[in-house]
């Protein structure tokens, strides 16, 4: 390997990593948190079979799971201004990522809620608790434990999907790498480099997932 | 203290309860026996609003309740005066034995944490499970789980405890420990309504036995009357088929 290439890699590393820390991670963290709020709310609505709202949830999930993320990003960022709604790149990305991820995670959480035996809800009722109290104290904690591995999966996928935000001018890691590449033209080295940084992020999340699962494993799912 | 009148319930075209009347007095230990599918469990579940009855009235603690129309809020309020022990225990899987007992006290009844923990420990001691207070359900045997479930039932000092086949899911060698706890409660004067296949319990512990078949009460009376001098042919026929009855 020649020294020029090494220099480019060493020089670009912080220039890619910093947008990773200041844009990719906040974008992921904010979007995923919002997605979780959406997912739990949508899952509860469906679990409780609230009329009308359940149909609205199904419609929302149908649309956001059935269309490409990139198309959604473009629609909000490039399309909405046609209707006079102009949103900055970062908030536009947050909106799209949280709505998109919320649709997928709603299904994960709903499935997890339905996997909790009906007897748990009945036991809550018989202890004198209301539906809300039982959901919050008994059913949701059990469901979230079941949902934790697939949700971690979604989170890891999302870290990488945020690279799509480069297309709507958000200067996150991938766009930062592209900008450097435009100057020095070392696509192979730079794309591998940015790929490795994504890998680094994912690795950390995988560790966190494992630690989280250990912590949640204080009680185990029991066959009844 | 508790009276139900003309309770009916259908699942689709299947009539499970065809007009059941039943009275339980304070301190009664009433056993409901009968073949599988006779509607015993459904009756119990209707009485605690886990199933909505097709029709029927309940008079409980001086209050008249329409079993077919009771609201969720009303049901929650009435359930705070009762307790229910399930066949499959249904302990909260994400809570320790102690938390299983305190949950209904602190969350549903707003009892201060310290006081609830004290009450819960007393209840666990009574069922012989205090030394397992910090165990999660999956760390306990079936009999132990059911004893914790009984502690959860007695802790709020309910007016009545419903038992839905509390020993049916247990290995034979574990039923004894649960029945012993139930017998102890009966001796202390707890009002209990017990759906059971344990003829020994029905015969020796209960003050009243109700025989159900095809969604109706065929016959009821004291244990002695029902087991030794059944009036109805169908009761006699049933008693002949179950083990542990013939002397």
CSV table of C-alpha atoms in Angstrom, one decimal:
chain,number,residue,atom,x,y,z
A,1,UNK,CA,0.0,0.0,0.0
A,2,UNK,CA,1.4,3.4,-0.9
A,3,UNK,CA,1.9,6.2,1.6
A,4,UNK,CA,-0.6,8.5,-0.2
A,5,UNK,CA,-3.4,6.0,0.3
A,6,UNK,CA,-2.4,5.5,4.0
A,7,UNK,CA,-2.4,9.3,4.4
A,8,UNK,CA,-5.8,9.6,2.8
A,9,UNK,CA,-7.2,6.9,5.1
A,10,UNK,CA,-5.7,8.4,8.2
A,11,UNK,CA,-6.8,11.8,7.3
A,12,UNK,CA,-10.3,10.8,6.3
A,13,UNK,CA,-11.0,8.6,9.3
A,14,UNK,CA,-11.9,11.4,11.8
A,15,UNK,CA,-13.7,13.3,9.0
A,16,UNK,CA,-16.0,10.3,8.5
A,17,UNK,CA,-16.2,9.2,12.1
A,18,UNK,CA,-17.2,12.7,13.4
A,19,UNK,CA,-20.3,13.0,11.2
A,20,UNK,CA,-20.9,9.4,12.3
A,21,UNK,CA,-20.9,10.5,16.0
A,22,UNK,CA,-22.7,13.8,15.5
A,23,UNK,CA,-25.2,12.9,12.7
A,24,UNK,CA,-25.6,9.1,12.1
A,25,UNK,CA,-25.9,8.3,15.8
A,26,UNK,CA,-28.2,11.1,16.8
A,27,UNK,CA,-30.3,10.5,13.6
A,28,UNK,CA,-30.6,6.8,14.6
A,29,UNK,CA,-31.2,7.4,18.3
A,30,UNK,CA,-33.9,10.1,17.8
A,31,UNK,CA,-35.6,8.2,15.0
A,32,UNK,CA,-35.5,4.9,16.8
A,33,UNK,CA,-36.9,6.4,20.0
A,34,UNK,CA,-39.8,7.9,18.1
A,35,UNK,CA,-40.3,4.7,16.2
A,36,UNK,CA,-40.6,2.9,19.5
A,37,UNK,CA,-43.2,5.3,20.7
A,38,UNK,CA,-45.1,4.8,17.5
A,39,UNK,CA,-44.7,1.0,17.6
A,40,UNK,CA,-45.9,0.6,21.1
A,41,UNK,CA,-48.9,2.8,20.6
A,42,UNK,CA,-49.8,1.1,17.3
A,43,UNK,CA,-49.3,-2.3,18.9
A,44,UNK,CA,-51.5,-1.5,21.9
A,45,UNK,CA,-54.3,-0.1,19.7
A,46,UNK,CA,-54.3,-3.3,17.7
A,47,UNK,CA,-53.9,-5.5,20.7
A,48,UNK,CA,-56.9,-3.9,22.3
A,49,UNK,CA,-58.8,-4.0,19.0
A,50,UNK,CA,-59.8,-0.3,19.2
A,51,UNK,CA,-62.3,0.2,16.4
A,52,UNK,CA,-61.4,2.7,13.6
A,53,UNK,CA,-57.9,3.3,15.1
A,54,UNK,CA,-57.0,-0.3,14.4
A,55,UNK,CA,-57.9,0.1,10.7
A,56,UNK,CA,-55.9,3.3,10.6
A,57,UNK,CA,-52.9,1.5,12.1
A,58,UNK,CA,-53.2,-1.3,9.5
A,59,UNK,CA,-53.3,1.3,6.7
A,60,UNK,CA,-50.3,3.1,8.0
A,61,UNK,CA,-48.3,-0.1,8.4
A,62,UNK,CA,-49.4,-1.2,4.9
A,63,UNK,CA,-48.2,2.0,3.3
A,64,UNK,CA,-44.9,2.3,5.1
A,65,UNK,CA,-43.9,-1.3,4.8
A,66,UNK,CA,-45.0,-1.5,1.3
A,67,UNK,CA,-43.0,1.4,-0.2
A,68,UNK,CA,-39.3,1.8,-0.4
A,69,UNK,CA,-37.5,3.8,2.2
A,70,UNK,CA,-35.7,5.8,-0.4
A,71,UNK,CA,-39.0,6.7,-2.1
A,72,UNK,CA,-40.4,7.9,1.2
A,73,UNK,CA,-37.3,10.1,1.8
A,74,UNK,CA,-37.6,11.6,-1.6
A,75,UNK,CA,-41.3,12.2,-1.3
A,76,UNK,CA,-40.9,14.1,2.0
A,77,UNK,CA,-37.8,16.0,1.1
A,78,UNK,CA,-38.2,16.7,-2.6
A,79,UNK,CA,-41.9,16.2,-3.0
A,80,UNK,CA,-43.5,18.0,0.0
A,81,UNK,CA,-42.1,21.4,-1.0
A,82,UNK,CA,-44.5,21.2,-4.0
A,83,UNK,CA,-47.3,21.4,-1.5
A,84,UNK,CA,-45.5,24.3,0.3
A,85,UNK,CA,-44.1,22.1,3.1
A,86,UNK,CA,-40.4,22.6,3.3
A,87,UNK,CA,-38.5,20.5,5.8
A,88,UNK,CA,-34.8,20.7,6.5
A,89,UNK,CA,-32.8,17.6,5.6
A,90,UNK,CA,-32.2,16.3,9.1
A,91,UNK,CA,-35.8,16.6,10.4
A,92,UNK,CA,-37.1,15.2,7.2
A,93,UNK,CA,-34.9,12.2,7.7
A,94,UNK,CA,-36.0,11.8,11.3
A,95,UNK,CA,-39.7,11.9,10.2
A,96,UNK,CA,-39.3,9.3,7.5
A,97,UNK,CA,-37.0,7.0,9.5
A,98,UNK,CA,-39.2,7.0,12.6
A,99,UNK,CA,-42.4,6.5,10.6
A,100,UNK,CA,-40.9,3.7,8.5
A,101,UNK,CA,-39.2,2.0,11.4
A,102,UNK,CA,-42.3,2.5,13.6
A,103,UNK,CA,-44.4,0.5,11.0
A,104,UNK,CA,-42.0,-2.5,11.2
A,105,UNK,CA,-41.5,-2.4,14.9
A,106,UNK,CA,-45.3,-2.1,15.5
A,107,UNK,CA,-45.6,-5.5,14.0
A,108,UNK,CA,-42.8,-6.9,16.2
A,109,UNK,CA,-44.3,-5.4,19.4
A,110,UNK,CA,-47.8,-6.6,18.4
A,111,UNK,CA,-46.6,-10.2,17.9
A,112,UNK,CA,-44.8,-10.0,21.2
A,113,UNK,CA,-47.9,-8.8,23.0
A,114,UNK,CA,-49.9,-11.6,21.5
A,115,UNK,CA,-47.3,-14.1,22.6
A,116,UNK,CA,-47.9,-13.3,26.3
A,117,UNK,CA,-50.4,-16.0,27.6
A,118,UNK,CA,-53.9,-14.7,28.0
A,119,UNK,CA,-53.8,-15.9,31.6
A,120,UNK,CA,-51.4,-13.1,32.5
A,121,UNK,CA,-54.0,-10.5,31.6
A,122,UNK,CA,-56.7,-12.4,33.5
A,123,UNK,CA,-54.5,-12.7,36.5
A,124,UNK,CA,-54.0,-9.0,36.4
A,125,UNK,CA,-57.7,-8.4,36.3
A,126,UNK,CA,-58.3,-10.8,39.1
A,127,UNK,CA,-55.7,-9.0,41.2
A,128,UNK,CA,-58.0,-6.0,40.8
A,129,UNK,CA,-55.9,-4.2,38.2
A,130,UNK,CA,-57.4,-2.4,35.3
A,131,UNK,CA,-56.5,-3.1,31.7
A,132,UNK,CA,-54.0,-0.2,31.6
A,133,UNK,CA,-52.3,-1.2,34.8
A,134,UNK,CA,-52.0,-4.8,33.7
A,135,UNK,CA,-50.6,-3.8,30.3
A,136,UNK,CA,-48.1,-1.4,31.8
A,137,UNK,CA,-46.9,-3.6,34.7
A,138,UNK,CA,-47.3,-7.2,33.4
A,139,UNK,CA,-48.0,-7.6,29.7
A,140,UNK,CA,-45.7,-4.9,28.2
A,141,UNK,CA,-42.6,-5.8,30.2
A,142,UNK,CA,-43.0,-9.5,29.2
A,143,UNK,CA,-43.7,-8.5,25.6
A,144,UNK,CA,-40.7,-6.2,25.4
A,145,UNK,CA,-38.4,-8.9,26.6
A,146,UNK,CA,-39.7,-11.1,23.8
A,147,UNK,CA,-39.4,-8.2,21.3
A,148,UNK,CA,-35.9,-7.2,22.4
A,149,UNK,CA,-33.9,-9.3,20.1
A,150,UNK,CA,-35.9,-8.5,16.9
A,151,UNK,CA,-36.0,-4.9,17.9
A,152,UNK,CA,-32.3,-4.9,18.4
A,153,UNK,CA,-32.1,-6.3,14.9
A,154,UNK,CA,-34.2,-3.4,13.6
A,155,UNK,CA,-32.0,-0.9,15.4
A,156,UNK,CA,-28.8,-2.3,13.8
A,157,UNK,CA,-30.5,-2.3,10.4
A,158,UNK,CA,-31.5,1.3,11.0
A,159,UNK,CA,-27.9,2.5,11.7
A,160,UNK,CA,-27.0,1.3,8.2
A,161,UNK,CA,-30.2,2.6,6.6
A,162,UNK,CA,-29.4,6.1,7.7
A,163,UNK,CA,-26.8,6.1,4.9
A,164,UNK,CA,-29.8,6.6,2.6
A,165,UNK,CA,-30.2,10.1,4.1
A,166,UNK,CA,-27.1,11.0,2.1
A,167,UNK,CA,-29.5,11.2,-0.8
A,168,UNK,CA,-31.5,14.1,0.8
A,169,UNK,CA,-28.3,16.0,1.5
A,170,UNK,CA,-27.9,15.0,5.2
A,171,UNK,CA,-24.1,14.9,5.8
A,172,UNK,CA,-23.9,11.7,7.7
A,173,UNK,CA,-21.1,9.2,7.5
A,174,UNK,CA,-21.6,8.0,4.0
A,175,UNK,CA,-22.1,11.4,2.5
A,176,UNK,CA,-19.0,12.6,4.4
A,177,UNK,CA,-17.1,9.7,2.8
A,178,UNK,CA,-18.5,10.6,-0.6
A,179,UNK,CA,-17.4,14.2,-0.3
A,180,UNK,CA,-13.8,13.1,0.5
A,181,UNK,CA,-14.0,10.7,-2.4
A,182,UNK,CA,-15.1,13.4,-4.8
A,183,UNK,CA,-11.8,15.2,-3.9
A,184,UNK,CA,-9.3,12.4,-3.8
A,185,UNK,CA,-11.0,9.7,-5.9
A,186,UNK,CA,-10.2,6.6,-3.8
A,187,UNK,CA,-13.6,4.9,-3.9
A,188,UNK,CA,-12.4,1.4,-2.9
A,189,UNK,CA,-10.4,2.5,0.1
A,190,UNK,CA,-13.0,5.1,1.3
A,191,UNK,CA,-16.0,2.9,0.9
A,192,UNK,CA,-14.3,0.1,2.7
A,193,UNK,CA,-13.3,2.5,5.4
A,194,UNK,CA,-16.8,3.9,5.9
A,195,UNK,CA,-18.1,0.3,5.8
A,196,UNK,CA,-15.7,-0.6,8.6
A,197,UNK,CA,-16.9,2.3,10.7
A,198,UNK,CA,-20.5,1.1,10.2
A,199,UNK,CA,-19.3,-2.4,11.2
A,200,UNK,CA,-17.8,-0.9,14.3
A,201,UNK,CA,-21.1,0.8,15.3
A,202,UNK,CA,-23.0,-2.4,14.7
A,203,UNK,CA,-20.5,-4.4,16.7
A,204,UNK,CA,-21.0,-2.1,19.7
A,205,UNK,CA,-24.8,-2.4,19.3
A,206,UNK,CA,-24.5,-6.2,19.2
A,207,UNK,CA,-22.6,-6.1,22.5
A,208,UNK,CA,-25.2,-3.9,24.0
A,209,UNK,CA,-27.9,-6.3,22.8
A,210,UNK,CA,-26.2,-9.2,24.4
A,211,UNK,CA,-25.8,-7.2,27.7
A,212,UNK,CA,-29.4,-6.2,27.5
A,213,UNK,CA,-30.6,-9.7,27.0
A,214,UNK,CA,-28.5,-10.9,30.0
A,215,UNK,CA,-30.1,-8.2,32.1
A,216,UNK,CA,-33.6,-9.0,30.9
A,217,UNK,CA,-32.9,-12.7,31.5
A,218,UNK,CA,-33.5,-12.3,35.2
A,219,UNK,CA,-36.7,-14.1,34.6
A,220,UNK,CA,-37.2,-16.6,31.8
A,221,UNK,CA,-40.1,-17.3,29.6
A,222,UNK,CA,-41.7,-20.3,31.1
A,223,UNK,CA,-43.8,-22.9,29.3
A,224,UNK,CA,-47.3,-23.0,30.6
B,1,UNK,CA,-73.3,-12.9,51.0
B,2,UNK,CA,-73.1,-13.9,47.3
B,3,UNK,CA,-76.0,-14.9,45.2
B,4,UNK,CA,-76.3,-15.5,41.5
B,5,UNK,CA,-79.6,-15.9,39.7
B,6,UNK,CA,-80.3,-17.4,36.4
B,7,UNK,CA,-76.9,-17.2,34.8
B,8,UNK,CA,-76.7,-18.2,31.2
B,9,UNK,CA,-73.8,-18.3,28.8
B,10,UNK,CA,-73.3,-19.5,25.3
B,11,UNK,CA,-70.2,-19.8,23.1
B,12,UNK,CA,-71.7,-19.5,19.7
B,13,UNK,CA,-74.4,-22.1,19.4
B,14,UNK,CA,-73.1,-24.0,22.4
B,15,UNK,CA,-75.1,-23.4,25.5
B,16,UNK,CA,-72.6,-23.7,28.4
B,17,UNK,CA,-74.8,-22.4,31.2
B,18,UNK,CA,-78.5,-22.8,31.1
B,19,UNK,CA,-79.7,-20.8,34.1
B,20,UNK,CA,-77.7,-21.3,37.2
B,21,UNK,CA,-78.7,-20.1,40.7
B,22,UNK,CA,-76.3,-20.4,43.5
B,23,UNK,CA,-75.9,-18.9,47.0
B,24,UNK,CA,-72.7,-18.7,49.0
B,25,UNK,CA,-72.9,-17.6,52.6
B,26,UNK,CA,-70.0,-16.0,54.5
B,27,UNK,CA,-67.6,-18.7,55.7
B,28,UNK,CA,-69.0,-21.3,53.3
B,29,UNK,CA,-66.6,-23.6,51.5
B,30,UNK,CA,-68.6,-24.5,48.5
B,31,UNK,CA,-67.3,-27.2,46.1
B,32,UNK,CA,-68.6,-27.4,42.5
B,33,UNK,CA,-68.2,-30.9,41.1
B,34,UNK,CA,-69.3,-32.4,37.8
B,35,UNK,CA,-68.0,-33.9,34.6
B,36,UNK,CA,-65.8,-32.1,32.2
B,37,UNK,CA,-67.7,-29.7,30.0
B,38,UNK,CA,-70.5,-29.2,32.5
B,39,UNK,CA,-69.9,-25.5,32.7
B,40,UNK,CA,-68.2,-25.3,36.2
B,41,UNK,CA,-65.2,-23.3,35.1
B,42,UNK,CA,-67.4,-21.0,32.9
B,43,UNK,CA,-69.6,-20.3,35.8
B,44,UNK,CA,-66.7,-19.3,38.0
B,45,UNK,CA,-65.3,-17.1,35.2
B,46,UNK,CA,-68.6,-15.4,34.6
B,47,UNK,CA,-68.8,-14.7,38.3
B,48,UNK,CA,-65.5,-12.8,38.2
B,49,UNK,CA,-66.3,-11.2,34.8
B,50,UNK,CA,-63.6,-13.1,32.9
B,51,UNK,CA,-66.4,-14.2,30.7
B,52,UNK,CA,-69.4,-12.0,30.0
B,53,UNK,CA,-72.6,-13.9,30.9
B,54,UNK,CA,-75.4,-13.9,28.4
B,55,UNK,CA,-77.7,-13.0,31.2
B,56,UNK,CA,-77.8,-13.3,35.0
B,57,UNK,CA,-77.8,-11.3,38.2
B,58,UNK,CA,-75.3,-11.3,41.0
B,59,UNK,CA,-76.0,-10.0,44.4
B,60,UNK,CA,-72.7,-9.5,46.1
B,61,UNK,CA,-71.9,-7.7,49.3
B,62,UNK,CA,-75.3,-6.0,49.2
B,63,UNK,CA,-74.9,-4.9,45.6
B,64,UNK,CA,-76.9,-5.9,42.6
B,65,UNK,CA,-74.9,-6.5,39.5
B,66,UNK,CA,-76.1,-7.4,36.0
B,67,UNK,CA,-73.6,-9.9,34.8
B,68,UNK,CA,-74.3,-9.3,31.2
B,69,UNK,CA,-73.8,-5.6,31.3
B,70,UNK,CA,-71.2,-4.9,33.9
B,71,UNK,CA,-68.6,-2.3,32.8
B,72,UNK,CA,-64.9,-2.7,32.9
B,73,UNK,CA,-64.5,-0.2,35.6
B,74,UNK,CA,-67.2,-1.8,37.7
B,75,UNK,CA,-65.7,-5.2,37.2
B,76,UNK,CA,-62.3,-4.0,38.4
B,77,UNK,CA,-63.9,-2.5,41.5
B,78,UNK,CA,-65.8,-5.7,42.3
B,79,UNK,CA,-62.8,-7.9,41.6
B,80,UNK,CA,-60.9,-6.0,44.3
B,81,UNK,CA,-63.2,-7.7,46.8
B,82,UNK,CA,-62.6,-11.1,45.4
B,83,UNK,CA,-59.6,-13.3,44.4
B,84,UNK,CA,-59.2,-16.0,41.8
B,85,UNK,CA,-56.9,-19.0,41.8
B,86,UNK,CA,-56.3,-20.4,38.4
B,87,UNK,CA,-55.7,-24.0,37.3
B,88,UNK,CA,-52.5,-22.9,35.6
B,89,UNK,CA,-51.5,-20.6,38.4
B,90,UNK,CA,-50.9,-17.6,36.1
B,91,UNK,CA,-48.3,-16.0,38.3
B,92,UNK,CA,-46.9,-12.9,36.8
B,93,UNK,CA,-43.8,-14.3,35.0
B,94,UNK,CA,-41.9,-11.0,35.2
B,95,UNK,CA,-42.3,-10.7,39.0
B,96,UNK,CA,-40.9,-12.5,42.0
B,97,UNK,CA,-43.1,-14.4,44.4
B,98,UNK,CA,-43.2,-11.4,46.7
B,99,UNK,CA,-44.0,-9.0,43.9
B,100,UNK,CA,-46.7,-11.3,42.7
B,101,UNK,CA,-48.4,-10.8,46.0
B,102,UNK,CA,-47.7,-7.1,46.4
B,103,UNK,CA,-48.7,-6.1,42.9
B,104,UNK,CA,-52.5,-6.3,43.6
B,105,UNK,CA,-52.0,-4.4,46.8
B,106,UNK,CA,-49.8,-1.5,45.7
B,107,UNK,CA,-51.1,-1.1,42.1
B,108,UNK,CA,-54.8,-2.0,42.4
B,109,UNK,CA,-55.4,-1.0,45.9
B,110,UNK,CA,-52.9,1.8,46.4
B,111,UNK,CA,-51.6,0.3,49.7
B,112,UNK,CA,-48.2,1.9,50.6
B,113,UNK,CA,-45.2,-0.2,49.5
B,114,UNK,CA,-43.9,-1.0,53.0
B,115,UNK,CA,-47.2,-2.1,54.3
B,116,UNK,CA,-47.9,-4.2,51.2
B,117,UNK,CA,-44.6,-6.0,51.5
B,118,UNK,CA,-45.4,-6.8,55.2
B,119,UNK,CA,-48.8,-8.1,54.2
B,120,UNK,CA,-47.3,-10.1,51.4
B,121,UNK,CA,-44.7,-11.7,53.6
B,122,UNK,CA,-47.4,-12.7,56.1
B,123,UNK,CA,-49.4,-14.3,53.2
B,124,UNK,CA,-46.3,-16.1,51.9
B,125,UNK,CA,-45.5,-17.4,55.4
B,126,UNK,CA,-49.0,-18.7,55.7
B,127,UNK,CA,-48.6,-20.8,52.5
B,128,UNK,CA,-45.1,-21.8,53.5
B,129,UNK,CA,-43.4,-19.9,50.7
B,130,UNK,CA,-41.7,-17.1,52.6
B,131,UNK,CA,-38.2,-18.6,52.0
B,132,UNK,CA,-38.9,-18.4,48.2
B,133,UNK,CA,-40.1,-14.8,48.3
B,134,UNK,CA,-37.4,-13.6,45.8
B,135,UNK,CA,-37.8,-16.5,43.4
B,136,UNK,CA,-39.3,-16.0,40.0
B,137,UNK,CA,-42.2,-18.3,39.0
B,138,UNK,CA,-40.0,-20.4,36.6
B,139,UNK,CA,-37.7,-21.2,39.6
B,140,UNK,CA,-40.6,-22.8,41.5
B,141,UNK,CA,-42.4,-26.1,41.2
B,142,UNK,CA,-46.0,-26.2,40.2
B,143,UNK,CA,-47.2,-26.8,43.7
B,144,UNK,CA,-45.0,-23.9,44.9
B,145,UNK,CA,-46.4,-21.6,42.2
B,146,UNK,CA,-49.9,-22.5,43.2
B,147,UNK,CA,-49.2,-21.8,46.8
B,148,UNK,CA,-47.8,-18.4,45.8
B,149,UNK,CA,-50.9,-17.9,43.8
B,150,UNK,CA,-53.0,-18.6,46.9
B,151,UNK,CA,-50.8,-16.1,48.9
B,152,UNK,CA,-51.6,-13.6,46.2
B,153,UNK,CA,-55.3,-14.4,46.6
B,154,UNK,CA,-55.5,-14.1,50.4
B,155,UNK,CA,-53.2,-11.0,50.8
B,156,UNK,CA,-55.9,-8.4,50.0
B,157,UNK,CA,-58.2,-10.1,52.5
B,158,UNK,CA,-61.0,-10.8,49.9
B,159,UNK,CA,-64.6,-11.5,50.7
B,160,UNK,CA,-64.4,-14.7,48.7
B,161,UNK,CA,-61.8,-16.7,46.8
B,162,UNK,CA,-62.7,-18.5,43.6
B,163,UNK,CA,-60.6,-21.6,42.9
B,164,UNK,CA,-60.7,-23.0,39.4
B,165,UNK,CA,-59.5,-26.6,39.6
B,166,UNK,CA,-56.4,-25.5,41.6
B,167,UNK,CA,-54.8,-28.9,41.6
B,168,UNK,CA,-55.6,-30.2,38.2
B,169,UNK,CA,-52.4,-29.1,36.6
B,170,UNK,CA,-50.3,-30.6,39.4
B,171,UNK,CA,-48.5,-33.9,39.6
B,172,UNK,CA,-50.3,-36.1,42.2
B,173,UNK,CA,-47.5,-35.8,44.7
B,174,UNK,CA,-47.8,-32.0,44.6
B,175,UNK,CA,-51.5,-31.7,45.0
B,176,UNK,CA,-51.3,-32.5,48.7
B,177,UNK,CA,-49.3,-29.4,49.6
B,178,UNK,CA,-51.9,-27.2,47.8
B,179,UNK,CA,-54.9,-29.0,49.3
B,180,UNK,CA,-53.3,-28.6,52.8
B,181,UNK,CA,-53.1,-24.9,52.4
B,182,UNK,CA,-56.7,-24.7,51.1
B,183,UNK,CA,-57.9,-26.8,54.1
B,184,UNK,CA,-56.1,-24.5,56.4
B,185,UNK,CA,-57.9,-21.5,54.8
B,186,UNK,CA,-61.2,-23.3,55.1
B,187,UNK,CA,-60.6,-23.9,58.8
B,188,UNK,CA,-59.9,-20.2,59.3
B,189,UNK,CA,-63.3,-19.3,58.0
B,190,UNK,CA,-62.3,-18.1,54.5
B,191,UNK,CA,-65.3,-18.0,52.1
B,192,UNK,CA,-64.3,-20.2,49.1
B,193,UNK,CA,-66.0,-21.4,46.0
B,194,UNK,CA,-64.0,-24.2,44.6
B,195,UNK,CA,-64.4,-26.0,41.2
B,196,UNK,CA,-62.6,-29.3,41.8
B,197,UNK,CA,-62.1,-32.8,40.7
B,198,UNK,CA,-60.6,-33.6,44.2
B,199,UNK,CA,-63.5,-35.6,45.7
B,200,UNK,CA,-61.6,-36.0,48.9
B,201,UNK,CA,-61.5,-32.2,49.3
B,202,UNK,CA,-65.1,-31.8,48.3
B,203,UNK,CA,-66.2,-34.5,50.7
B,204,UNK,CA,-64.0,-33.7,53.7
B,205,UNK,CA,-63.4,-30.0,53.6
B,206,UNK,CA,-66.3,-28.3,51.9
B,207,UNK,CA,-69.4,-27.2,53.8
B,208,UNK,CA,-71.5,-27.4,50.7
B,209,UNK,CA,-71.3,-29.4,47.5
B,210,UNK,CA,-72.9,-28.5,44.2
B,211,UNK,CA,-73.1,-31.0,41.4
B,212,UNK,CA,-73.3,-29.5,37.9
B,213,UNK,CA,-74.0,-31.2,34.6
B,214,UNK,CA,-74.9,-29.8,31.1
B,215,UNK,CA,-74.9,-26.2,32.3
B,216,UNK,CA,-77.3,-26.8,35.2
B,217,UNK,CA,-77.0,-27.4,38.8
B,218,UNK,CA,-78.4,-30.9,39.3
B,219,UNK,CA,-78.2,-31.1,43.0
B,220,UNK,CA,-76.6,-29.4,46.0
B,221,UNK,CA,-76.4,-30.0,49.6
B,222,UNK,CA,-73.9,-30.7,52.4
B,223,UNK,CA,-71.0,-33.0,51.6
B,224,UNK,CA,-72.6,-35.8,53.6
B,225,UNK,CA,-76.0,-35.4,51.8
B,226,UNK,CA,-74.5,-35.3,48.4
B,227,UNK,CA,-71.9,-38.1,48.7
B,228,UNK,CA,-73.9,-40.4,50.9
B,229,UNK,CA,-77.4,-39.9,50.0
B,230,UNK,CA,-77.5,-38.4,46.5
B,231,UNK,CA,-81.1,-37.7,45.5
B,232,UNK,CA,-80.6,-37.5,41.8
B,233,UNK,CA,-79.9,-40.5,39.6
B,234,UNK,CA,-77.4,-38.4,37.6
B,235,UNK,CA,-75.5,-37.5,40.7
B,236,UNK,CA,-75.2,-41.1,41.7
B,237,UNK,CA,-74.1,-42.0,38.2
B,238,UNK,CA,-71.4,-39.4,38.3
B,239,UNK,CA,-70.1,-40.3,41.7
B,240,UNK,CA,-69.8,-43.9,40.6
B,241,UNK,CA,-67.5,-42.9,37.8
B,242,UNK,CA,-65.0,-40.9,39.8
B,243,UNK,CA,-62.2,-42.4,41.9
B,244,UNK,CA,-61.9,-41.7,45.6
B,245,UNK,CA,-65.6,-41.7,46.3
B,246,UNK,CA,-66.6,-45.2,46.9
B,247,UNK,CA,-65.8,-46.3,50.4
